[in-house]
Short mmCIF file of C-alpha atoms in Angstrom, two decimals:
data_model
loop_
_atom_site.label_atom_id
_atom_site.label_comp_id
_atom_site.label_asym_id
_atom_site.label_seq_id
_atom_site.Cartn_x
_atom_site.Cartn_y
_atom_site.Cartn_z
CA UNK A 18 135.05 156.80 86.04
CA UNK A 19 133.00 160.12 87.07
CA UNK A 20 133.23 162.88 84.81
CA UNK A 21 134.88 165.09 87.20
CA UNK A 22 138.07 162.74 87.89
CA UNK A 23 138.87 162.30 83.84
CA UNK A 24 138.54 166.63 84.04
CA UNK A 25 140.62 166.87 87.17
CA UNK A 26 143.81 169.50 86.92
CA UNK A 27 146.68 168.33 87.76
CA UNK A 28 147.30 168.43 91.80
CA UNK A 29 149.08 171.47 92.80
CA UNK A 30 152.25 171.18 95.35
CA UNK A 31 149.79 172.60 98.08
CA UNK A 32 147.29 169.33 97.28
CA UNK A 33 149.94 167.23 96.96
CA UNK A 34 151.56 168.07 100.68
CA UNK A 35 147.59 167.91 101.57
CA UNK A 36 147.26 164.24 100.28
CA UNK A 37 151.06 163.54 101.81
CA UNK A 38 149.65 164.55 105.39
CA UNK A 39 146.84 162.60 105.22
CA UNK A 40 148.95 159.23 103.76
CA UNK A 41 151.52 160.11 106.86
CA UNK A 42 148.45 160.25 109.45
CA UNK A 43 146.82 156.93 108.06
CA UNK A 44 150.57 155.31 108.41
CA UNK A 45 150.39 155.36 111.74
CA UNK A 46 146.82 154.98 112.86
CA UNK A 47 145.92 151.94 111.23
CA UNK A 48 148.41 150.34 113.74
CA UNK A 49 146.34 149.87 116.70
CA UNK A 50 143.21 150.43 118.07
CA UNK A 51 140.88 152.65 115.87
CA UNK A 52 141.99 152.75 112.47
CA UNK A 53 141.41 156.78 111.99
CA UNK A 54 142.86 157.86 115.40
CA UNK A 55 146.69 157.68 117.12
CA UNK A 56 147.12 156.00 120.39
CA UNK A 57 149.56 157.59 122.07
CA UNK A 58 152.10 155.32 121.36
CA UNK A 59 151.34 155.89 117.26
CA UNK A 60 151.81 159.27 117.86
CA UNK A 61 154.90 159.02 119.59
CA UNK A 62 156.34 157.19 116.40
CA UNK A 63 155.08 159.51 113.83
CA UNK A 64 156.64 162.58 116.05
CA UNK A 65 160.49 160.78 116.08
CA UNK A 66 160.19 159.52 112.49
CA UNK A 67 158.23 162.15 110.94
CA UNK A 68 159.02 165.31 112.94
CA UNK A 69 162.45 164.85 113.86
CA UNK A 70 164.02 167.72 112.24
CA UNK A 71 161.27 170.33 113.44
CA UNK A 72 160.70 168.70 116.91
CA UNK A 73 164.30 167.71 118.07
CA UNK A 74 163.35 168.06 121.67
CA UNK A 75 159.85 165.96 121.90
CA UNK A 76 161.49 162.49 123.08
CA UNK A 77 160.82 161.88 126.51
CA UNK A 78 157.45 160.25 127.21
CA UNK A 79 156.50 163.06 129.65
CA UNK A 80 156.73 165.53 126.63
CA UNK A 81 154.63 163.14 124.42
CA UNK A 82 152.08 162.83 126.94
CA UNK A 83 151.95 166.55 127.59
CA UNK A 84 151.49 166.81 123.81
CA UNK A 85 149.03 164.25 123.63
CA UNK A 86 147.18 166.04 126.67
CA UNK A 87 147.03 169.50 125.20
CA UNK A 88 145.56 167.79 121.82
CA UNK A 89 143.15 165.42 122.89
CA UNK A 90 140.14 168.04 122.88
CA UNK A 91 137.38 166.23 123.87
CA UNK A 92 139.90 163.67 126.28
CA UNK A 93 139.02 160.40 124.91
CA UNK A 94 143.08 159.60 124.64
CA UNK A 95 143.02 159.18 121.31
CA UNK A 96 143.79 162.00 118.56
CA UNK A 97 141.78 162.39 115.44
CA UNK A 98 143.34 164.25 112.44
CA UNK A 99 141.64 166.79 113.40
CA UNK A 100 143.41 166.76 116.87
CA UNK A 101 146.25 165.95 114.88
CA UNK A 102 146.55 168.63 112.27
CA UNK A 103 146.70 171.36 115.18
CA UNK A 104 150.00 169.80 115.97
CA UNK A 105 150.86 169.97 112.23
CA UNK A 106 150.04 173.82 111.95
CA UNK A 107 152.28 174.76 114.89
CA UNK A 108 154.98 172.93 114.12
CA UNK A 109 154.21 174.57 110.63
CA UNK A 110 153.57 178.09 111.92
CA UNK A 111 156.99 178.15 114.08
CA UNK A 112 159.17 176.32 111.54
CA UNK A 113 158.00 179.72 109.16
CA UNK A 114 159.13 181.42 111.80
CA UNK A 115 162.02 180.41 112.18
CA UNK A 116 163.11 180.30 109.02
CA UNK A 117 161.97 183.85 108.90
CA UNK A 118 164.60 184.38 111.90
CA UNK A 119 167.55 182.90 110.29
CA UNK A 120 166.61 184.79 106.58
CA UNK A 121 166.91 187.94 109.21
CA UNK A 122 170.39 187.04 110.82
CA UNK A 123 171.70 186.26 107.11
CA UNK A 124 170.99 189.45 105.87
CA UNK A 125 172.22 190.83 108.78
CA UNK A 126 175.67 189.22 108.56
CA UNK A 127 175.33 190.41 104.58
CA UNK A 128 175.14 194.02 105.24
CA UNK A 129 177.50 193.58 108.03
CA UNK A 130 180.45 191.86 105.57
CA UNK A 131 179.53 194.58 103.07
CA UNK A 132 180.36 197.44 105.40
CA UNK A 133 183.57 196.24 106.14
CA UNK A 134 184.50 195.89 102.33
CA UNK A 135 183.96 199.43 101.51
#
């Protein structure tokens, strides 16, 4: 064992949702083809299974395939996690957001019920 893994803290929650992305990736592309990349088809199963909360409307195969178009940088229709992780961060980035928006109409409501008591 090195010296630096019997020193290692504890993961934080951050790391640990790091290492969880990485074990959810590797799921699904070691089932065919390249082991490190997602066919399309892998990455249609990790959006319904994984993603189905946050990307409700991604089901039809013309949506996956515009998805998989708009990732695939360098086109060789396969994603890398890389490719992958951009996907992650705006799904990510707009689930903040929108969690930011109903916070918002919450408070809103709030002040709204509190005028009427007074």
């Amino acid at each position: 064992m090195s010296k630096t893994a019997q020193t290692q803290e504890p993961l934080s929650p951050l790391e640990k949702s790091m290492d969880v992305i990485i074990d959810v990736f590797h799921q699904y592309s070691r089932r065919e083809g390249d082991r490190d990349t997602l066919t399309k088809t892998e990455l249609k199963l990790l959006i319904e299974k994984q993603l189905a909360n946050y990307l409700k409307h991604v089901k039809c195969s013309a949506t996956i395939d515009e998805i998989m178009k708009d990732l695939d940088m360098n086109r060789d229709a396969q994603l890398s996690f890389s490719e992958v992780m951009l996907l992650i961060t705006r799904v990510t980035i707009a689930t903040h957001e929108h969690l930011h928006d109903v916070e918002n109409q919450q408070q809103q409501q709030h002040k709204h019920q509190q005028q009427h008591h007074h």
